[in-house]
Amino acid sequence: EVQLVESGGTLVKPGGSLRLSCEASGFTFSKAWMSWVRQAPGKGLEWIGRIKSESDGGTPDYAEFVKDRFTISRDDSQSTMYLQMSGLQSEDTAVYFCTTPLFKTPNYWGRGTLVTVSS
Amino acid sequence: DVVMTQSPRTLAVTLGQPASISCTSSQSIVYTDGNTYLNWFQQRPGQSPRRLIYTVSNRDSGVPDRFSGSGSGTNFTLRISRVEAEDVGLYYCLQGAHWPPYTFGQGTKLAIK
């Protein structure tokens, strides 16, 4: 059974930093291009970025709005993807989801982890 | 960035009746490999999103056959042939032909009339 478990979400002050984790099981994580998607309270889905498999270069791509603030990385030995966030602002308050490849079959999502940015 | 525009934004449908959601892209989303990377997702209240349809018209495993996708170029449609109570929620289209970024539509809220 495929499982994606996000963790690390918490209350953080404006300007602060946070690292989210996405632990995967039930599939060959090392071969998967993984994505982060977020959803602000009462708002729609927003793609943050993705990271390719190491065999495809292991490089990340990002949405423009997070460039230079967020970094996606992966540790295939731990079947885990990370989202390092810095310079957090109130508009970054959201549930953060990790997903398996969005355009390949099958596609799975985690339950998400809530990040709240507030003083 | 490719802008995805969904309509309507809200939809109230009688149980057993059909429903249709439109998604229009600001440019063609046919990729260089010839595939059209347009997905549809459902998000039930309090749940994570779930993909229903990939590459325009392919249903994901376990998705009821009352859901179907169609379209080409810049215009796409998700249809539900007979709405059931469990279909209540939000629906999003997503393009993946021009990246980064992948871009979602704003979402359509489906309710029961």
PDB file of C-alpha atoms in Angstrom:
ATOM      1  CA  GLU A   1       0.000   0.000   0.000  1.00  0.00           C
ATOM      2  CA  VAL A   2       1.333   3.415  -0.979  1.00  0.00           C
ATOM      3  CA  GLN A   3       1.689   5.888   1.869  1.00  0.00           C
ATOM      4  CA  LEU A   4       2.904   9.467   1.915  1.00  0.00           C
ATOM      5  CA  VAL A   5       3.225  11.033   5.335  1.00  0.00           C
ATOM      6  CA  GLU A   6       4.018  14.706   5.638  1.00  0.00           C
ATOM      7  CA  SER A   7       5.355  16.121   8.878  1.00  0.00           C
ATOM      8  CA  GLY A   8       7.010  19.197  10.302  1.00  0.00           C
ATOM      9  CA  GLY A   9       4.148  21.668  10.048  1.00  0.00           C
ATOM     10  CA  THR A  10       3.765  23.995  13.007  1.00  0.00           C
ATOM     11  CA  LEU A  11       3.242  27.598  14.068  1.00  0.00           C
ATOM     12  CA  VAL A  12       6.162  29.791  13.028  1.00  0.00           C
ATOM     13  CA  LYS A  13       6.763  33.529  13.312  1.00  0.00           C
ATOM     14  CA  PRO A  14       7.010  35.765  10.228  1.00  0.00           C
ATOM     15  CA  GLY A  15      10.518  35.634   8.827  1.00  0.00           C
ATOM     16  CA  GLY A  16      11.097  32.206  10.315  1.00  0.00           C
ATOM     17  CA  SER A  17      12.211  28.947   8.751  1.00  0.00           C
ATOM     18  CA  LEU A  18      10.815  25.441   8.715  1.00  0.00           C
ATOM     19  CA  ARG A  19      11.617  22.084   7.159  1.00  0.00           C
ATOM     20  CA  LEU A  20       8.819  19.768   6.066  1.00  0.00           C
ATOM     21  CA  SER A  21       9.310  16.068   5.400  1.00  0.00           C
ATOM     22  CA  CYS A  22       7.409  13.617   3.232  1.00  0.00           C
ATOM     23  CA  GLU A  23       8.110   9.999   4.049  1.00  0.00           C
ATOM     24  CA  ALA A  24       7.081   7.557   1.334  1.00  0.00           C
ATOM     25  CA  SER A  25       6.441   3.831   1.332  1.00  0.00           C
ATOM     26  CA  GLY A  26       4.834   1.222  -0.875  1.00  0.00           C
ATOM     27  CA  PHE A  27       6.514   2.191  -4.139  1.00  0.00           C
ATOM     28  CA  THR A  28       9.982   2.696  -5.589  1.00  0.00           C
ATOM     29  CA  PHE A  29      10.607   6.195  -4.263  1.00  0.00           C
ATOM     30  CA  SER A  30      13.996   6.548  -5.921  1.00  0.00           C
ATOM     31  CA  LYS A  31      12.422   6.403  -9.371  1.00  0.00           C
ATOM     32  CA  ALA A  32       9.666   8.937  -8.684  1.00  0.00           C
ATOM     33  CA  TRP A  33       9.535  12.634  -9.518  1.00  0.00           C
ATOM     34  CA  MET A  34       7.871  14.064  -6.434  1.00  0.00           C
ATOM     35  CA  SER A  35       5.967  17.320  -5.995  1.00  0.00           C
ATOM     36  CA  TRP A  36       4.864  19.674  -3.224  1.00  0.00           C
ATOM     37  CA  VAL A  37       1.466  21.354  -3.492  1.00  0.00           C
ATOM     38  CA  ARG A  38      -0.077  23.721  -0.959  1.00  0.00           C
ATOM     39  CA  GLN A  39      -3.554  24.971  -0.107  1.00  0.00           C
ATOM     40  CA  ALA A  40      -4.153  28.130   1.885  1.00  0.00           C
ATOM     41  CA  PRO A  41      -7.232  28.101   4.155  1.00  0.00           C
ATOM     42  CA  GLY A  42     -10.356  28.227   2.006  1.00  0.00           C
ATOM     43  CA  LYS A  43      -8.295  28.613  -1.169  1.00  0.00           C
ATOM     44  CA  GLY A  44      -7.342  26.484  -4.145  1.00  0.00           C
ATOM     45  CA  LEU A  45      -4.400  24.238  -4.883  1.00  0.00           C
ATOM     46  CA  GLU A  46      -1.023  25.763  -5.698  1.00  0.00           C
ATOM     47  CA  TRP A  47       1.941  23.834  -7.087  1.00  0.00           C
ATOM     48  CA  ILE A  48       5.146  24.701  -5.260  1.00  0.00           C
ATOM     49  CA  GLY A  49       7.724  22.598  -7.047  1.00  0.00           C
ATOM     50  CA  ARG A  50       9.015  19.126  -7.771  1.00  0.00           C
ATOM     51  CA  ILE A  51      12.224  17.151  -7.712  1.00  0.00           C
ATOM     52  CA  LYS A  52      13.310  14.690 -10.360  1.00  0.00           C
ATOM     53  CA  SER A  53      14.627  11.238  -9.617  1.00  0.00           C
ATOM     54  CA  GLU A  54      18.379  10.976  -9.192  1.00  0.00           C
ATOM     55  CA  SER A  55      18.581   8.937 -12.383  1.00  0.00           C
ATOM     56  CA  ASP A  56      17.010  11.896 -14.206  1.00  0.00           C
ATOM     57  CA  GLY A  57      19.372  14.367 -12.585  1.00  0.00           C
ATOM     58  CA  GLY A  58      17.755  14.893  -9.182  1.00  0.00           C
ATOM     59  CA  THR A  59      17.167  18.579  -9.895  1.00  0.00           C
ATOM     60  CA  PRO A  60      14.259  20.611  -8.526  1.00  0.00           C
ATOM     61  CA  ASP A  61      11.949  23.007 -10.357  1.00  0.00           C
ATOM     62  CA  TYR A  62       9.982  25.699  -8.564  1.00  0.00           C
ATOM     63  CA  ALA A  63       7.085  28.036  -8.995  1.00  0.00           C
ATOM     64  CA  GLU A  64       8.318  31.588  -9.290  1.00  0.00           C
ATOM     65  CA  PHE A  65       6.712  32.704  -6.032  1.00  0.00           C
ATOM     66  CA  VAL A  66       8.932  30.435  -3.898  1.00  0.00           C
ATOM     67  CA  LYS A  67      12.242  30.813  -5.673  1.00  0.00           C
ATOM     68  CA  ASP A  68      15.137  31.679  -3.354  1.00  0.00           C
ATOM     69  CA  ARG A  69      12.986  31.003  -0.283  1.00  0.00           C
ATOM     70  CA  PHE A  70      12.087  27.318  -0.604  1.00  0.00           C
ATOM     71  CA  THR A  71      14.351  24.376  -1.411  1.00  0.00           C
ATOM     72  CA  ILE A  72      13.228  20.867  -2.299  1.00  0.00           C
ATOM     73  CA  SER A  73      15.563  17.949  -1.686  1.00  0.00           C
ATOM     74  CA  ARG A  74      15.361  14.191  -1.358  1.00  0.00           C
ATOM     75  CA  ASP A  75      17.067  11.326   0.459  1.00  0.00           C
ATOM     76  CA  ASP A  76      16.383   8.134  -1.411  1.00  0.00           C
ATOM     77  CA  SER A  77      18.018   6.053   1.329  1.00  0.00           C
ATOM     78  CA  GLN A  78      15.244   7.271   3.650  1.00  0.00           C
ATOM     79  CA  SER A  79      12.509   7.428   0.960  1.00  0.00           C
ATOM     80  CA  THR A  80      11.948  10.984   2.066  1.00  0.00           C
ATOM     81  CA  MET A  81      11.490  14.325   0.324  1.00  0.00           C
ATOM     82  CA  TYR A  82      12.028  17.608   2.082  1.00  0.00           C
ATOM     83  CA  LEU A  83      10.817  21.179   1.714  1.00  0.00           C
ATOM     84  CA  GLN A  84      13.069  23.702   3.392  1.00  0.00           C
ATOM     85  CA  MET A  85      11.273  27.026   3.774  1.00  0.00           C
ATOM     86  CA  SER A  86      12.733  30.339   4.863  1.00  0.00           C
ATOM     87  CA  GLY A  87      11.531  33.931   5.016  1.00  0.00           C
ATOM     88  CA  LEU A  88       8.035  32.702   5.809  1.00  0.00           C
ATOM     89  CA  GLN A  89       5.188  35.196   5.591  1.00  0.00           C
ATOM     90  CA  SER A  90       1.522  35.051   6.525  1.00  0.00           C
ATOM     91  CA  GLU A  91       0.611  34.215   2.933  1.00  0.00           C
ATOM     92  CA  ASP A  92       2.588  30.981   3.283  1.00  0.00           C
ATOM     93  CA  THR A  93       0.026  29.735   5.812  1.00  0.00           C
ATOM     94  CA  ALA A  94      -1.362  26.598   4.211  1.00  0.00           C
ATOM     95  CA  VAL A  95      -1.653  22.850   4.266  1.00  0.00           C
ATOM     96  CA  TYR A  96       1.349  21.415   2.426  1.00  0.00           C
ATOM     97  CA  PHE A  97       0.863  18.173   0.497  1.00  0.00           C
ATOM     98  CA  CYS A  98       3.384  15.918  -1.146  1.00  0.00           C
ATOM     99  CA  THR A  99       2.410  13.906  -4.184  1.00  0.00           C
ATOM    100  CA  THR A 100       3.782  11.203  -6.429  1.00  0.00           C
ATOM    101  CA  PRO A 101       4.186  12.146 -10.101  1.00  0.00           C
ATOM    102  CA  LEU A 102       1.200  14.234 -11.084  1.00  0.00           C
ATOM    103  CA  PHE A 103       1.222  13.125 -14.706  1.00  0.00           C
ATOM    104  CA  LYS A 104       2.053   9.457 -14.317  1.00  0.00           C
ATOM    105  CA  THR A 105      -0.044   6.543 -13.104  1.00  0.00           C
ATOM    106  CA  PRO A 106      -0.849   6.047 -10.337  1.00  0.00           C
ATOM    107  CA  ASN A 107      -0.939   9.334  -8.456  1.00  0.00           C
ATOM    108  CA  TYR A 108      -1.005   9.532  -4.674  1.00  0.00           C
ATOM    109  CA  TRP A 109      -1.249  12.384  -2.174  1.00  0.00           C
ATOM    110  CA  GLY A 110      -0.441  12.572   1.489  1.00  0.00           C
ATOM    111  CA  ARG A 111      -2.824  13.983   4.094  1.00  0.00           C
ATOM    112  CA  GLY A 112      -0.845  17.178   4.341  1.00  0.00           C
ATOM    113  CA  THR A 113       0.782  19.113   7.149  1.00  0.00           C
ATOM    114  CA  LEU A 114      -0.381  22.534   8.339  1.00  0.00           C
ATOM    115  CA  VAL A 115       2.017  25.465   8.437  1.00  0.00           C
ATOM    116  CA  THR A 116       0.778  28.563  10.229  1.00  0.00           C
ATOM    117  CA  VAL A 117       2.797  31.766   9.985  1.00  0.00           C
ATOM    118  CA  SER A 118       1.762  34.221  12.658  1.00  0.00           C
ATOM    119  CA  SER A 119       3.255  36.388  15.343  1.00  0.00           C
TER     120      SER A 119
ATOM    121  CA  ASP B   1       2.735  30.973 -16.914  1.00  0.00           C
ATOM    122  CA  VAL B   2      -0.232  29.140 -18.376  1.00  0.00           C
ATOM    123  CA  VAL B   3      -3.450  30.355 -16.789  1.00  0.00           C
ATOM    124  CA  MET B   4      -6.187  27.774 -16.274  1.00  0.00           C
ATOM    125  CA  THR B   5      -9.710  29.175 -16.046  1.00  0.00           C
ATOM    126  CA  GLN B   6     -12.534  27.033 -14.740  1.00  0.00           C
ATOM    127  CA  SER B   7     -16.244  27.645 -15.067  1.00  0.00           C
ATOM    128  CA  PRO B   8     -18.563  27.687 -13.390  1.00  0.00           C
ATOM    129  CA  ARG B   9     -16.986  28.419 -10.007  1.00  0.00           C
ATOM    130  CA  THR B  10     -19.955  26.896  -8.225  1.00  0.00           C
ATOM    131  CA  LEU B  11     -22.388  24.303  -9.428  1.00  0.00           C
ATOM    132  CA  ALA B  12     -25.556  23.036  -7.727  1.00  0.00           C
ATOM    133  CA  VAL B  13     -26.938  19.851  -9.223  1.00  0.00           C
ATOM    134  CA  THR B  14     -29.907  17.624  -8.416  1.00  0.00           C
ATOM    135  CA  LEU B  15     -28.991  14.065  -7.498  1.00  0.00           C
ATOM    136  CA  GLY B  16     -29.013  11.842 -10.558  1.00  0.00           C
ATOM    137  CA  GLN B  17     -28.617  14.751 -12.964  1.00  0.00           C
ATOM    138  CA  PRO B  18     -25.526  15.428 -15.086  1.00  0.00           C
ATOM    139  CA  ALA B  19     -22.874  18.028 -14.331  1.00  0.00           C
ATOM    140  CA  SER B  20     -20.214  19.621 -16.471  1.00  0.00           C
ATOM    141  CA  ILE B  21     -17.146  21.699 -15.587  1.00  0.00           C
ATOM    142  CA  SER B  22     -15.111  23.594 -18.147  1.00  0.00           C
ATOM    143  CA  CYS B  23     -11.400  24.360 -18.031  1.00  0.00           C
ATOM    144  CA  THR B  24      -9.744  26.691 -20.530  1.00  0.00           C
ATOM    145  CA  SER B  25      -5.997  27.203 -20.824  1.00  0.00           C
ATOM    146  CA  SER B  26      -4.380  30.460 -21.894  1.00  0.00           C
ATOM    147  CA  GLN B  27      -2.347  28.553 -24.476  1.00  0.00           C
ATOM    148  CA  SER B  28      -2.323  25.099 -26.003  1.00  0.00           C
ATOM    149  CA  ILE B  29      -1.247  22.421 -23.541  1.00  0.00           C
ATOM    150  CA  VAL B  30      -0.099  19.887 -26.077  1.00  0.00           C
ATOM    151  CA  TYR B  31       3.411  18.904 -25.049  1.00  0.00           C
ATOM    152  CA  THR B  32       6.324  18.298 -27.428  1.00  0.00           C
ATOM    153  CA  ASP B  33       5.747  14.536 -27.085  1.00  0.00           C
ATOM    154  CA  GLY B  34       2.258  14.936 -28.562  1.00  0.00           C
ATOM    155  CA  ASN B  35       0.440  14.289 -25.293  1.00  0.00           C
ATOM    156  CA  THR B  36      -1.944  16.796 -23.733  1.00  0.00           C
ATOM    157  CA  TYR B  37      -1.118  17.054 -20.047  1.00  0.00           C
ATOM    158  CA  LEU B  38      -4.443  17.987 -18.524  1.00  0.00           C
ATOM    159  CA  ASN B  39      -5.614  16.335 -15.312  1.00  0.00           C
ATOM    160  CA  TRP B  40      -8.739  16.616 -13.187  1.00  0.00           C
ATOM    161  CA  PHE B  41      -8.752  16.309  -9.395  1.00  0.00           C
ATOM    162  CA  GLN B  42     -11.530  15.938  -6.859  1.00  0.00           C
ATOM    163  CA  GLN B  43     -11.230  17.161  -3.280  1.00  0.00           C
ATOM    164  CA  ARG B  44     -13.999  16.045  -0.965  1.00  0.00           C
ATOM    165  CA  PRO B  45     -14.570  18.127   2.186  1.00  0.00           C
ATOM    166  CA  GLY B  46     -11.776  17.590   4.678  1.00  0.00           C
ATOM    167  CA  GLN B  47      -9.835  15.259   2.395  1.00  0.00           C
ATOM    168  CA  SER B  48      -6.708  15.394   0.268  1.00  0.00           C
ATOM    169  CA  PRO B  49      -7.104  15.838  -3.481  1.00  0.00           C
ATOM    170  CA  ARG B  50      -7.563  12.725  -5.565  1.00  0.00           C
ATOM    171  CA  ARG B  51      -6.829  12.524  -9.258  1.00  0.00           C
ATOM    172  CA  LEU B  52      -9.806  11.435 -11.368  1.00  0.00           C
ATOM    173  CA  ILE B  53      -8.617  11.929 -14.934  1.00  0.00           C
ATOM    174  CA  TYR B  54      -5.160  12.189 -16.514  1.00  0.00           C
ATOM    175  CA  THR B  55      -4.089  13.294 -19.985  1.00  0.00           C
ATOM    176  CA  VAL B  56      -7.545  14.664 -20.771  1.00  0.00           C
ATOM    177  CA  SER B  57      -9.645  11.523 -20.811  1.00  0.00           C
ATOM    178  CA  ASN B  58      -8.017   8.616 -18.957  1.00  0.00           C
ATOM    179  CA  ARG B  59      -9.797   7.607 -15.784  1.00  0.00           C
ATOM    180  CA  ASP B  60      -7.687   6.671 -12.806  1.00  0.00           C
ATOM    181  CA  SER B  61      -8.116   3.259 -11.237  1.00  0.00           C
ATOM    182  CA  GLY B  62     -11.165   3.077  -8.991  1.00  0.00           C
ATOM    183  CA  VAL B  63     -12.823   6.166 -10.438  1.00  0.00           C
ATOM    184  CA  PRO B  64     -16.478   5.516 -11.298  1.00  0.00           C
ATOM    185  CA  ASP B  65     -17.263   5.500 -14.991  1.00  0.00           C
ATOM    186  CA  ARG B  66     -19.807   8.284 -14.493  1.00  0.00           C
ATOM    187  CA  PHE B  67     -16.767  10.595 -14.607  1.00  0.00           C
ATOM    188  CA  SER B  68     -15.372  11.403 -18.026  1.00  0.00           C
ATOM    189  CA  GLY B  69     -12.986  13.934 -19.487  1.00  0.00           C
ATOM    190  CA  SER B  70     -12.762  15.378 -22.951  1.00  0.00           C
ATOM    191  CA  GLY B  71     -11.282  18.246 -24.910  1.00  0.00           C
ATOM    192  CA  SER B  72      -8.269  19.319 -26.868  1.00  0.00           C
ATOM    193  CA  GLY B  73      -5.927  22.237 -27.393  1.00  0.00           C
ATOM    194  CA  THR B  74      -7.161  24.833 -24.895  1.00  0.00           C
ATOM    195  CA  ASN B  75     -10.670  23.676 -23.999  1.00  0.00           C
ATOM    196  CA  PHE B  76     -11.436  20.796 -21.688  1.00  0.00           C
ATOM    197  CA  THR B  77     -14.472  19.405 -19.881  1.00  0.00           C
ATOM    198  CA  LEU B  78     -15.098  17.147 -16.923  1.00  0.00           C
ATOM    199  CA  ARG B  79     -18.514  15.507 -17.023  1.00  0.00           C
ATOM    200  CA  ILE B  80     -20.387  13.586 -14.367  1.00  0.00           C
ATOM    201  CA  SER B  81     -23.187  11.638 -16.000  1.00  0.00           C
ATOM    202  CA  ARG B  82     -25.332  11.222 -12.874  1.00  0.00           C
ATOM    203  CA  VAL B  83     -24.311  13.136  -9.775  1.00  0.00           C
ATOM    204  CA  GLU B  84     -24.261  11.241  -6.502  1.00  0.00           C
ATOM    205  CA  ALA B  85     -24.033  12.601  -2.968  1.00  0.00           C
ATOM    206  CA  GLU B  86     -20.406  11.485  -2.647  1.00  0.00           C
ATOM    207  CA  ASP B  87     -19.441  13.761  -5.568  1.00  0.00           C
ATOM    208  CA  VAL B  88     -19.836  16.896  -3.439  1.00  0.00           C
ATOM    209  CA  GLY B  89     -16.611  18.819  -3.183  1.00  0.00           C
ATOM    210  CA  LEU B  90     -14.116  20.835  -5.146  1.00  0.00           C
ATOM    211  CA  TYR B  91     -12.836  20.014  -8.618  1.00  0.00           C
ATOM    212  CA  TYR B  92      -9.592  21.301 -10.126  1.00  0.00           C
ATOM    213  CA  CYS B  93      -7.951  21.026 -13.514  1.00  0.00           C
ATOM    214  CA  LEU B  94      -4.146  21.003 -13.777  1.00  0.00           C
ATOM    215  CA  GLN B  95      -1.876  21.530 -16.759  1.00  0.00           C
ATOM    216  CA  GLY B  96       1.580  20.011 -17.016  1.00  0.00           C
ATOM    217  CA  ALA B  97       2.676  20.845 -20.558  1.00  0.00           C
ATOM    218  CA  HIS B  98       4.398  24.131 -19.779  1.00  0.00           C
ATOM    219  CA  TRP B  99       6.528  24.004 -16.675  1.00  0.00           C
ATOM    220  CA  PRO B 100       7.595  25.299 -14.364  1.00  0.00           C
ATOM    221  CA  PRO B 101       5.116  25.856 -12.994  1.00  0.00           C
ATOM    222  CA  TYR B 102       2.362  23.313 -13.264  1.00  0.00           C
ATOM    223  CA  THR B 103      -0.795  25.388 -12.907  1.00  0.00           C
ATOM    224  CA  PHE B 104      -4.165  24.546 -11.394  1.00  0.00           C
ATOM    225  CA  GLY B 105      -7.504  26.076 -12.215  1.00  0.00           C
ATOM    226  CA  GLN B 106      -9.159  28.083  -9.432  1.00  0.00           C
ATOM    227  CA  GLY B 107     -11.505  25.248  -8.566  1.00  0.00           C
ATOM    228  CA  THR B 108     -15.229  24.526  -8.975  1.00  0.00           C
ATOM    229  CA  LYS B 109     -17.420  23.790  -5.984  1.00  0.00           C
ATOM    230  CA  LEU B 110     -20.060  21.111  -6.609  1.00  0.00           C
ATOM    231  CA  ALA B 111     -23.046  21.028  -4.287  1.00  0.00           C
ATOM    232  CA  ILE B 112     -26.313  19.140  -4.282  1.00  0.00           C
ATOM    233  CA  LYS B 113     -29.414  21.183  -5.046  1.00  0.00           C
TER     234      LYS B 113
END
